[in-house]
Short mmCIF file of C-alpha atoms in Angstrom, two decimals:
data_model
loop_
_atom_site.label_atom_id
_atom_site.label_comp_id
_atom_site.label_asym_id
_atom_site.label_seq_id
_atom_site.Cartn_x
_atom_site.Cartn_y
_atom_site.Cartn_z
CA UNK A 1 -90.56 -103.22 -22.51
CA UNK A 2 -87.45 -104.42 -24.00
CA UNK A 3 -84.25 -102.25 -23.44
CA UNK A 4 -83.05 -99.65 -25.79
CA UNK A 5 -79.50 -100.41 -26.67
CA UNK A 6 -76.61 -98.95 -24.75
CA UNK A 7 -72.94 -99.57 -24.26
CA UNK A 8 -73.88 -101.34 -20.93
CA UNK A 9 -76.51 -103.86 -22.58
CA UNK A 10 -75.31 -106.93 -24.26
CA UNK A 11 -77.24 -109.56 -26.41
CA UNK A 12 -76.81 -113.19 -27.07
CA UNK A 13 -79.28 -115.64 -28.21
CA UNK A 14 -81.88 -113.13 -28.50
CA UNK A 15 -81.65 -112.29 -24.80
CA UNK A 16 -80.14 -109.14 -23.24
CA UNK A 17 -78.09 -108.84 -20.20
CA UNK A 18 -76.60 -105.92 -18.18
CA UNK A 19 -73.12 -105.12 -17.82
CA UNK A 20 -71.78 -104.38 -14.26
CA UNK A 21 -71.43 -100.87 -15.36
CA UNK A 22 -75.36 -100.66 -16.37
CA UNK A 23 -76.73 -97.82 -14.07
CA UNK A 24 -79.79 -99.79 -13.27
CA UNK A 25 -77.68 -102.91 -11.97
CA UNK A 26 -75.26 -100.81 -9.99
CA UNK A 27 -78.25 -99.10 -8.28
CA UNK A 28 -79.86 -102.36 -7.54
CA UNK A 29 -76.60 -103.61 -6.13
CA UNK A 30 -76.17 -100.46 -3.83
CA UNK A 31 -79.95 -101.11 -2.43
CA UNK A 32 -80.36 -104.96 -2.27
CA UNK A 33 -78.63 -107.40 0.04
CA UNK A 34 -75.84 -109.41 -1.76
CA UNK A 35 -76.89 -112.91 -3.00
CA UNK A 36 -75.43 -115.64 -0.73
CA UNK A 37 -75.36 -118.57 -2.72
CA UNK A 38 -73.06 -117.52 -5.75
CA UNK A 39 -75.98 -115.64 -7.14
CA UNK A 40 -74.15 -112.64 -7.56
CA UNK A 41 -73.68 -112.52 -11.35
CA UNK A 42 -74.54 -114.35 -14.64
CA UNK A 43 -72.75 -117.77 -15.07
CA UNK A 44 -71.39 -119.08 -18.39
CA UNK A 45 -73.63 -122.30 -18.12
CA UNK A 46 -76.42 -120.19 -18.97
CA UNK A 47 -75.26 -119.78 -22.34
CA UNK A 48 -74.56 -123.24 -22.71
CA UNK A 49 -78.01 -123.99 -21.90
CA UNK A 50 -79.24 -121.50 -24.48
CA UNK A 51 -76.91 -122.93 -26.90
CA UNK A 52 -78.16 -126.27 -26.58
CA UNK A 53 -81.78 -124.98 -26.71
CA UNK A 54 -81.29 -123.21 -29.97
CA UNK A 55 -80.35 -126.49 -31.51
CA UNK A 56 -83.04 -128.54 -29.71
CA UNK A 57 -85.91 -126.27 -29.15
CA UNK A 58 -88.61 -126.74 -26.66
CA UNK A 59 -92.25 -127.06 -27.40
CA UNK A 60 -93.88 -123.54 -27.54
CA UNK A 61 -96.09 -122.60 -24.27
CA UNK A 62 -94.66 -125.49 -22.13
CA UNK A 63 -94.12 -125.52 -18.47
CA UNK A 64 -90.61 -124.80 -17.35
CA UNK A 65 -88.88 -124.89 -13.96
CA UNK A 66 -85.59 -123.37 -13.72
CA UNK A 67 -83.60 -124.85 -10.53
CA UNK A 68 -81.18 -122.47 -8.88
CA UNK A 69 -82.09 -119.94 -11.09
CA UNK A 70 -79.76 -117.25 -9.74
CA UNK A 71 -80.39 -114.17 -12.06
CA UNK A 72 -82.48 -116.43 -14.14
CA UNK A 73 -81.11 -115.86 -17.76
CA UNK A 74 -82.09 -119.58 -18.57
CA UNK A 75 -85.74 -118.91 -17.33
CA UNK A 76 -85.77 -115.49 -19.40
CA UNK A 77 -84.73 -117.19 -22.59
CA UNK A 78 -87.38 -120.04 -22.36
CA UNK A 79 -89.90 -117.35 -21.70
CA UNK A 80 -88.88 -115.09 -24.60
CA UNK A 81 -87.87 -117.64 -27.19
CA UNK A 82 -90.73 -120.29 -26.62
CA UNK A 83 -93.39 -118.56 -24.90
CA UNK A 84 -93.11 -120.99 -22.07
CA UNK A 85 -94.57 -120.50 -18.63
CA UNK A 86 -91.43 -120.38 -16.38
CA UNK A 87 -91.29 -120.64 -12.69
CA UNK A 88 -87.69 -119.63 -11.40
CA UNK A 89 -86.73 -121.35 -8.15
CA UNK A 90 -83.86 -120.30 -5.73
CA UNK A 91 -83.24 -120.82 -1.92
CA UNK A 92 -81.86 -117.20 -1.87
CA UNK A 93 -84.60 -114.66 -2.37
CA UNK A 94 -81.81 -111.87 -3.03
CA UNK A 95 -81.48 -113.03 -6.48
CA UNK A 96 -85.00 -112.37 -7.67
CA UNK A 97 -84.86 -108.49 -7.73
CA UNK A 98 -82.10 -109.05 -10.43
CA UNK A 99 -83.77 -111.71 -12.18
CA UNK A 100 -86.84 -109.38 -12.36
CA UNK A 101 -84.54 -106.55 -13.76
CA UNK A 102 -83.22 -108.55 -16.60
CA UNK A 103 -86.89 -109.83 -17.40
CA UNK A 104 -88.18 -106.42 -17.52
CA UNK A 105 -85.30 -105.62 -20.06
CA UNK A 106 -86.35 -108.71 -22.09
CA UNK A 107 -90.08 -107.83 -21.95
CA UNK A 108 -91.07 -111.13 -20.19
CA UNK A 109 -92.54 -112.11 -16.70
CA UNK A 110 -91.18 -114.99 -14.63
CA UNK A 111 -92.91 -116.65 -11.79
CA UNK A 112 -90.35 -116.67 -8.66
CA UNK A 113 -90.43 -119.41 -5.93
CA UNK A 114 -88.21 -119.22 -2.78
CA UNK A 115 -87.44 -122.94 -2.04
CA UNK A 116 -84.54 -125.36 -1.72
CA UNK A 117 -83.84 -128.34 -3.67
CA UNK A 118 -84.93 -130.67 -0.82
CA UNK A 119 -88.08 -128.85 -0.26
CA UNK A 120 -89.39 -129.83 -3.60
CA UNK A 121 -92.13 -132.68 -3.90
CA UNK A 122 -92.81 -135.23 -6.37
CA UNK A 123 -96.48 -133.81 -6.86
CA UNK A 124 -94.97 -130.28 -7.37
CA UNK A 125 -92.42 -131.34 -10.02
CA UNK A 126 -95.19 -133.20 -11.88
CA UNK A 127 -96.76 -129.91 -12.85
CA UNK A 128 -93.86 -129.11 -15.13
CA UNK A 129 -92.94 -130.28 -18.67
CA UNK A 130 -89.36 -129.45 -18.46
CA UNK A 131 -86.90 -128.69 -15.84
CA UNK A 132 -83.72 -126.63 -16.60
CA UNK A 133 -80.74 -125.88 -14.43
CA UNK A 134 -77.27 -124.04 -15.30
CA UNK A 135 -74.12 -124.37 -13.07
CA UNK A 136 -76.02 -125.66 -10.04
CA UNK A 137 -73.79 -128.51 -8.85
CA UNK A 138 -70.81 -126.62 -7.61
CA UNK A 139 -70.84 -128.22 -4.24
CA UNK A 140 -71.02 -131.97 -3.51
CA UNK A 141 -73.86 -131.73 -1.19
CA UNK A 142 -75.86 -129.72 -4.05
CA UNK A 143 -75.17 -132.35 -6.53
CA UNK A 144 -76.55 -134.89 -4.16
CA UNK A 145 -79.72 -132.80 -3.72
CA UNK A 146 -80.03 -132.22 -7.43
CA UNK A 147 -79.75 -135.86 -7.93
CA UNK A 148 -82.55 -136.54 -5.64
CA UNK A 149 -84.85 -133.92 -7.43
CA UNK A 150 -83.95 -135.61 -10.78
CA UNK A 151 -85.15 -138.94 -9.31
CA UNK A 152 -88.34 -137.43 -8.12
CA UNK A 153 -88.80 -135.63 -11.54
CA UNK A 154 -88.52 -138.76 -13.57
CA UNK A 155 -90.64 -140.89 -11.17
CA UNK A 156 -93.22 -137.97 -11.57
CA UNK A 157 -93.12 -137.97 -15.44
CA UNK A 158 -91.23 -134.76 -16.10
CA UNK A 159 -90.57 -134.95 -19.81
CA UNK A 160 -87.46 -133.34 -20.05
CA UNK A 161 -84.55 -132.45 -17.70
CA UNK A 162 -81.65 -130.40 -19.13
CA UNK A 163 -78.88 -129.16 -16.91
CA UNK A 164 -75.72 -127.49 -18.11
CA UNK A 165 -72.11 -127.14 -16.23
CA UNK A 166 -68.79 -126.30 -17.05
CA UNK A 167 -67.96 -129.90 -15.97
CA UNK A 168 -67.20 -129.46 -12.23
CA UNK A 169 -66.27 -132.71 -10.48
CA UNK A 170 -69.70 -132.82 -8.36
CA UNK A 171 -71.53 -132.29 -11.69
CA UNK A 172 -69.59 -135.13 -13.53
CA UNK A 173 -70.22 -137.55 -10.74
CA UNK A 174 -74.05 -136.66 -10.70
CA UNK A 175 -74.18 -136.85 -14.38
CA UNK A 176 -72.45 -140.46 -14.40
CA UNK A 177 -75.30 -141.54 -12.13
CA UNK A 178 -77.93 -140.29 -14.35
CA UNK A 179 -76.38 -141.77 -17.49
CA UNK A 180 -76.44 -144.99 -15.62
CA UNK A 181 -79.83 -144.91 -13.92
CA UNK A 182 -81.92 -142.68 -16.09
CA UNK A 183 -80.29 -143.37 -19.59
CA UNK A 184 -79.26 -139.60 -19.57
CA UNK A 185 -77.10 -138.29 -22.37
CA UNK A 186 -74.42 -136.04 -22.05
CA UNK A 187 -73.38 -133.45 -24.71
CA UNK A 188 -70.38 -131.29 -25.05
CA UNK A 189 -71.12 -127.71 -25.54
CA UNK A 190 -69.12 -124.84 -26.62
CA UNK A 191 -69.98 -121.29 -27.09
CA UNK A 192 -68.05 -118.12 -28.23
CA UNK A 193 -70.90 -115.35 -27.53
CA UNK A 194 -70.80 -113.29 -25.20
CA UNK A 195 -67.43 -114.80 -24.58
CA UNK A 196 -66.09 -118.48 -25.00
CA UNK A 197 -67.54 -120.92 -22.70
CA UNK A 198 -67.17 -124.82 -22.60
CA UNK A 199 -69.05 -127.51 -20.74
CA UNK A 200 -71.53 -130.24 -20.90
CA UNK A 201 -75.28 -130.70 -21.33
CA UNK A 202 -76.83 -133.45 -19.28
CA UNK A 203 -80.16 -134.26 -20.90
CA UNK A 204 -82.95 -136.83 -19.73
CA UNK A 205 -85.85 -137.72 -22.13
CA UNK A 206 -88.55 -139.10 -20.10
CA UNK A 207 -91.50 -139.35 -22.66
#
């Protein structure tokens, strides 16, 4: 069931998150291995993604893949807001206890998948209507892998790909490639809730 309000619960875009002082989150951190690929907190690009989707909503019940999900706030938003069937994918299994904790507080269920980007196949990507990702190009090597996933997804017929980022250089380079190759659009996004974040949304419409 969704959470009751407490000083350590925050809400933005209809999704609740837990502050670092929330008892359940503190307990989980003490019991679980520390995520190793920067999946140790919520990142601002998740809110950029939610803001973009608030203005341009997904079709209800669509099938969504959240790449490099981390704690999965983007996945949770899609499930809660659009009734989407969401698979959250990350190479680090240590992120999923945190994702499921937040999912429980939001009253949704998310399917988890432990896999790296380079393990994804065209046939697997073809199962999804939408691919999302937030702040997943923080290394040059990751941006190259994301670019290859996008190539596969476009060729597989995925209808929509939406990635948000605080405009890190690896993302910007990958975005330029997508604009040139896949006719992607790049939108500037700024949010002030739960605090100020700025960045870009890279959007590929493939339908």
